[in-house]
Amino acid sequence: MANQSIEIISKVLEQSAKLVEEQVDAHLSKLNELDEDDLERLKERRLEALKKAQKQKQEWLSKGHGEYREIPSEKDFFSEVKDSKNVVCHFYRNSTFRCKILDKHLAILAKKHVETKFIKLNAEKAPFLSERLRIKVIPTLALLIDGKTKDYVVGFTDLGNTDEFSTEMLEWRLGCADVINYSGNLMEPPTVTQRSGTKFTKVEKKTIRGRGYDSDSDSGDD
C-alpha cells in the first residue's frame, strides 16, 4: 500500500515537472520569435510604465505621503483626507503607552507604503471628530478610502492581543482593509505561531460604518 502511494506521488510530481517544463519552453519559444521591433516596443512600454509610476510617487510625496505626520487639529483632518485616496489616521493620547508602540510601526509603514497617507491626531484635541467617528478606545486607527471610513483597528485585538506584535502583523491588518497595497497572503497573518497567552482574532474583509466601541483594557492609561 505504501509503495503504491509513493508510486502515485512520484507520477504526479513527474507530470507536474513536465507541465512546468513545457510552459517554460513555450515562453522561451515566444521570446525567440520576437523581432527587433517587438523588443523595442516592449522596452518602450516598460519605460513608459516606469515613468508613470515615478510621476505617481512624486504626486503622493507632494501630498505628504511617505512620512508619518501629526496634524494639529480636526479641521486639518478633512483637508488631509480629501487630498488622498488612502489614509490611515491614528487617534492617540499622550498618556497612553500603547499609542507610542503604534507610532513606531506606523513610521516604518509610512515609508514603505507611499501610496497611503499616514497621519496621527490627538483625540483630546478632536472632540467633534472623535464623536462623529465614535472613537471610544485609544489607540484607534481609522482607515479611510476615498474620504470614507472603511474600517477601524481598535486597540491591539486584531494584532494578536499583545504589545509585542510585529510591523508585518499591522501591515497585514491594513492590507485586509485594502488601505495599502499588500503583496502578501491576506488569508493568514504573517506570524503563524503566537506566544502563549496571546489570542489572534481573524479579520474578515468587510465595510464597517458608524460602529461604536466599548472601552476595554486598551482604553486605559498605561
CSV table of C-alpha atoms in Angstrom, one decimal:
chain,number,residue,atom,x,y,z
A,1,MET,CA,0.0,0.0,0.0
A,2,ALA,CA,2.8,2.4,1.0
A,3,ASN,CA,4.8,1.6,-2.2
A,4,GLN,CA,1.6,2.2,-4.3
A,5,SER,CA,1.2,5.6,-2.7
A,6,ILE,CA,4.8,6.6,-3.3
A,7,GLU,CA,4.5,5.5,-6.9
A,8,ILE,CA,1.3,7.7,-7.4
A,9,ILE,CA,3.0,10.7,-5.8
A,10,SER,CA,6.1,10.2,-8.0
A,11,LYS,CA,3.9,10.1,-11.1
A,12,VAL,CA,2.1,13.3,-10.1
A,13,LEU,CA,5.4,15.1,-9.4
A,14,GLU,CA,6.8,13.9,-12.7
A,15,GLN,CA,3.7,15.1,-14.6
A,16,SER,CA,3.9,18.5,-12.8
A,17,ALA,CA,7.6,18.9,-13.7
A,18,LYS,CA,6.8,18.0,-17.3
A,19,LEU,CA,4.0,20.6,-17.4
A,20,VAL,CA,6.2,23.4,-16.0
A,21,GLU,CA,9.0,22.5,-18.4
A,22,GLU,CA,6.5,22.7,-21.4
A,23,GLN,CA,5.3,26.1,-20.2
A,24,VAL,CA,8.9,27.4,-19.9
A,25,ASP,CA,9.7,26.1,-23.4
A,26,ALA,CA,6.6,27.7,-24.8
A,27,HIS,CA,7.5,31.0,-23.2
A,28,LEU,CA,11.1,30.9,-24.5
A,29,SER,CA,9.8,30.0,-27.9
A,30,LYS,CA,7.6,33.1,-28.0
A,31,LEU,CA,10.6,35.3,-26.9
A,32,ASN,CA,12.7,33.8,-29.7
A,33,GLU,CA,10.1,34.7,-32.2
A,34,LEU,CA,10.2,38.4,-31.3
A,35,ASP,CA,12.0,40.6,-33.8
A,36,GLU,CA,13.8,43.8,-33.0
A,37,ASP,CA,10.7,46.0,-33.5
A,38,ASP,CA,8.8,43.8,-31.0
A,39,LEU,CA,11.6,44.1,-28.4
A,40,GLU,CA,11.8,47.9,-28.9
A,41,ARG,CA,8.1,48.2,-28.3
A,42,LEU,CA,8.3,46.1,-25.1
A,43,LYS,CA,11.2,48.3,-24.0
A,44,GLU,CA,9.2,51.5,-24.7
A,45,ARG,CA,6.2,50.2,-22.8
A,46,ARG,CA,8.3,49.2,-19.8
A,47,LEU,CA,10.0,52.6,-19.8
A,48,GLU,CA,6.6,54.4,-20.0
A,49,ALA,CA,5.3,52.3,-17.1
A,50,LEU,CA,8.3,53.3,-15.0
A,51,LYS,CA,7.8,57.0,-15.8
A,52,LYS,CA,4.2,56.8,-14.9
A,53,ALA,CA,5.0,55.1,-11.6
A,54,GLN,CA,7.6,57.7,-10.8
A,55,LYS,CA,5.2,60.5,-11.6
A,56,GLN,CA,2.6,59.0,-9.3
A,57,LYS,CA,5.1,58.6,-6.5
A,58,GLN,CA,6.1,62.2,-6.8
A,59,GLU,CA,2.5,63.3,-6.6
A,60,TRP,CA,2.0,61.2,-3.4
A,61,LEU,CA,5.1,62.7,-1.8
A,62,SER,CA,3.8,66.2,-2.7
A,63,LYS,CA,0.7,65.5,-0.7
A,64,GLY,CA,2.5,64.4,2.4
A,65,HIS,CA,2.8,60.7,1.8
A,66,GLY,CA,6.0,58.8,2.7
A,67,GLU,CA,6.2,60.1,6.2
A,68,TYR,CA,4.2,59.7,9.4
A,69,ARG,CA,3.0,63.1,10.4
A,70,GLU,CA,0.9,64.7,13.2
A,71,ILE,CA,-1.8,67.0,12.1
A,72,PRO,CA,-2.6,69.9,14.5
A,73,SER,CA,-6.4,69.8,14.6
A,74,GLU,CA,-9.5,68.1,13.5
A,75,LYS,CA,-10.0,70.9,11.0
A,76,ASP,CA,-6.9,69.7,9.2
A,77,PHE,CA,-8.2,66.2,9.1
A,78,PHE,CA,-10.8,66.9,6.5
A,79,SER,CA,-8.4,68.5,4.1
A,80,GLU,CA,-5.8,65.7,4.5
A,81,VAL,CA,-8.4,63.0,3.9
A,82,LYS,CA,-9.9,64.8,0.9
A,83,ASP,CA,-6.5,65.2,-0.7
A,84,SER,CA,-5.6,61.4,-0.7
A,85,LYS,CA,-7.3,58.2,-1.7
A,86,ASN,CA,-5.9,56.0,1.1
A,87,VAL,CA,-5.4,57.4,4.6
A,88,VAL,CA,-4.5,55.8,8.0
A,89,CYS,CA,-5.2,58.1,10.9
A,90,HIS,CA,-4.1,57.2,14.4
A,91,PHE,CA,-6.2,58.7,17.1
A,92,TYR,CA,-3.9,58.8,20.1
A,93,ARG,CA,-3.5,60.2,23.6
A,94,ASN,CA,-0.1,61.3,25.1
A,95,SER,CA,-0.7,59.4,28.3
A,96,THR,CA,-1.4,56.1,26.6
A,97,PHE,CA,1.7,54.0,26.3
A,98,ARG,CA,0.2,51.8,23.5
A,99,CYS,CA,0.0,54.8,21.2
A,100,LYS,CA,3.8,55.1,21.3
A,101,ILE,CA,4.0,51.4,20.3
A,102,LEU,CA,1.8,52.1,17.3
A,103,ASP,CA,3.9,55.2,16.4
A,104,LYS,CA,7.0,53.1,15.9
A,105,HIS,CA,5.3,50.7,13.5
A,106,LEU,CA,3.4,53.4,11.6
A,107,ALA,CA,6.5,55.4,11.0
A,108,ILE,CA,8.1,52.3,9.3
A,109,LEU,CA,5.0,51.6,7.2
A,110,ALA,CA,4.6,55.2,6.0
A,111,LYS,CA,8.0,55.0,4.3
A,112,LYS,CA,7.2,51.6,2.8
A,113,HIS,CA,3.7,52.3,1.6
A,114,VAL,CA,4.0,55.7,-0.2
A,115,GLU,CA,0.6,55.0,-1.8
A,116,THR,CA,-1.1,55.7,1.6
A,117,LYS,CA,-1.1,58.7,3.8
A,118,PHE,CA,-0.2,58.1,7.5
A,119,ILE,CA,-1.2,60.7,10.0
A,120,LYS,CA,-1.9,61.0,13.7
A,121,LEU,CA,-4.3,63.2,15.6
A,122,ASN,CA,-4.6,63.8,19.4
A,123,ALA,CA,-8.1,62.6,20.3
A,124,GLU,CA,-8.3,65.1,23.1
A,125,LYS,CA,-8.0,68.0,20.6
A,126,ALA,CA,-10.6,66.5,18.3
A,127,PRO,CA,-13.8,66.0,20.3
A,128,PHE,CA,-16.2,66.6,17.3
A,129,LEU,CA,-14.3,64.1,15.1
A,130,SER,CA,-14.0,61.5,17.9
A,131,GLU,CA,-17.7,61.7,18.5
A,132,ARG,CA,-18.5,61.6,14.8
A,133,LEU,CA,-16.3,58.5,14.2
A,134,ARG,CA,-17.2,57.0,17.6
A,135,ILE,CA,-13.7,56.8,18.8
A,136,LYS,CA,-14.1,55.3,22.2
A,137,VAL,CA,-10.9,53.2,22.6
A,138,ILE,CA,-7.4,54.6,22.5
A,139,PRO,CA,-5.4,53.8,20.4
A,140,THR,CA,-7.7,53.5,17.4
A,141,LEU,CA,-6.7,53.6,13.7
A,142,ALA,CA,-9.3,54.9,11.3
A,143,LEU,CA,-8.8,53.5,7.8
A,144,LEU,CA,-10.2,55.7,5.1
A,145,ILE,CA,-10.6,55.2,1.4
A,146,ASP,CA,-11.9,57.9,-0.9
A,147,GLY,CA,-12.8,60.1,2.1
A,148,LYS,CA,-14.9,57.5,3.8
A,149,THR,CA,-14.1,55.4,6.9
A,150,LYS,CA,-14.0,51.8,5.7
A,151,ASP,CA,-12.6,50.1,8.8
A,152,TYR,CA,-11.1,50.5,12.2
A,153,VAL,CA,-8.2,48.9,14.1
A,154,VAL,CA,-9.3,49.2,17.8
A,155,GLY,CA,-6.6,48.6,20.4
A,156,PHE,CA,-4.4,45.6,19.7
A,157,THR,CA,-7.2,42.9,19.5
A,158,ASP,CA,-6.7,42.4,15.7
A,159,LEU,CA,-2.9,42.3,16.2
A,160,GLY,CA,-2.7,39.3,18.4
A,161,ASN,CA,-3.7,40.9,21.7
A,162,THR,CA,-0.1,41.6,22.6
A,163,ASP,CA,2.1,44.7,22.9
A,164,GLU,CA,4.8,42.9,21.0
A,165,PHE,CA,3.1,42.5,17.7
A,166,SER,CA,5.3,42.9,14.6
A,167,THR,CA,5.2,45.6,12.0
A,168,GLU,CA,4.3,42.9,9.5
A,169,MET,CA,1.3,42.0,11.5
A,170,LEU,CA,0.0,45.6,11.4
A,171,GLU,CA,0.9,45.7,7.7
A,172,TRP,CA,-1.2,42.6,7.1
A,173,ARG,CA,-4.2,44.0,9.0
A,174,LEU,CA,-4.1,47.2,6.9
A,175,GLY,CA,-3.9,45.1,3.8
A,176,CYS,CA,-7.1,43.3,4.9
A,177,ALA,CA,-8.8,46.7,4.7
A,178,ASP,CA,-7.3,47.4,1.2
A,179,VAL,CA,-6.0,50.7,2.6
A,180,ILE,CA,-2.4,49.8,1.4
A,181,ASN,CA,-1.1,47.7,-1.5
A,182,TYR,CA,-0.3,44.4,0.3
A,183,SER,CA,1.6,41.8,-1.6
A,184,GLY,CA,1.4,39.0,1.0
A,185,ASN,CA,-1.2,36.4,1.8
A,186,LEU,CA,-4.4,38.0,3.2
A,187,MET,CA,-5.9,34.7,4.2
A,188,GLU,CA,-3.4,34.2,7.1
A,189,PRO,CA,-1.4,36.6,9.3
A,190,PRO,CA,2.3,36.7,8.8
A,191,THR,CA,3.1,35.2,12.2
A,192,VAL,CA,1.8,31.7,12.2
A,193,THR,CA,2.9,30.9,15.8
A,194,GLN,CA,1.7,33.1,18.6
A,195,ARG,CA,3.2,33.5,22.0
A,196,SER,CA,1.5,31.5,24.7
A,197,GLY,CA,-1.3,33.5,26.4
A,198,THR,CA,-2.0,35.6,23.2
A,199,LYS,CA,-5.1,35.3,21.1
A,200,PHE,CA,-5.5,36.2,17.5
A,201,THR,CA,-8.7,37.5,16.1
A,202,LYS,CA,-9.2,36.6,12.4
A,203,VAL,CA,-10.2,39.6,10.4
A,204,GLU,CA,-12.7,39.4,7.6
A,205,LYS,CA,-12.6,42.0,4.8
A,206,LYS,CA,-15.8,43.9,5.2
A,207,THR,CA,-17.1,47.5,5.4
A,208,ILE,CA,-17.6,48.9,8.9
A,209,ARG,CA,-19.5,52.2,9.2
A,210,GLY,CA,-20.7,54.1,12.3
A,211,ARG,CA,-19.5,51.4,14.6
A,212,GLY,CA,-19.4,52.1,18.4
A,213,TYR,CA,-16.8,50.6,20.7
A,214,ASP,CA,-16.9,49.8,24.4
A,215,SER,CA,-13.8,50.5,26.4
A,216,ASP,CA,-11.5,47.6,27.1
A,217,SER,CA,-8.0,47.1,28.5
A,218,ASP,CA,-6.6,49.2,25.6
A,219,SER,CA,-8.6,52.3,26.6
A,220,GLY,CA,-6.9,52.9,29.9
A,221,ASP,CA,-3.8,54.9,30.5
A,222,ASP,CA,-0.7,52.8,30.7
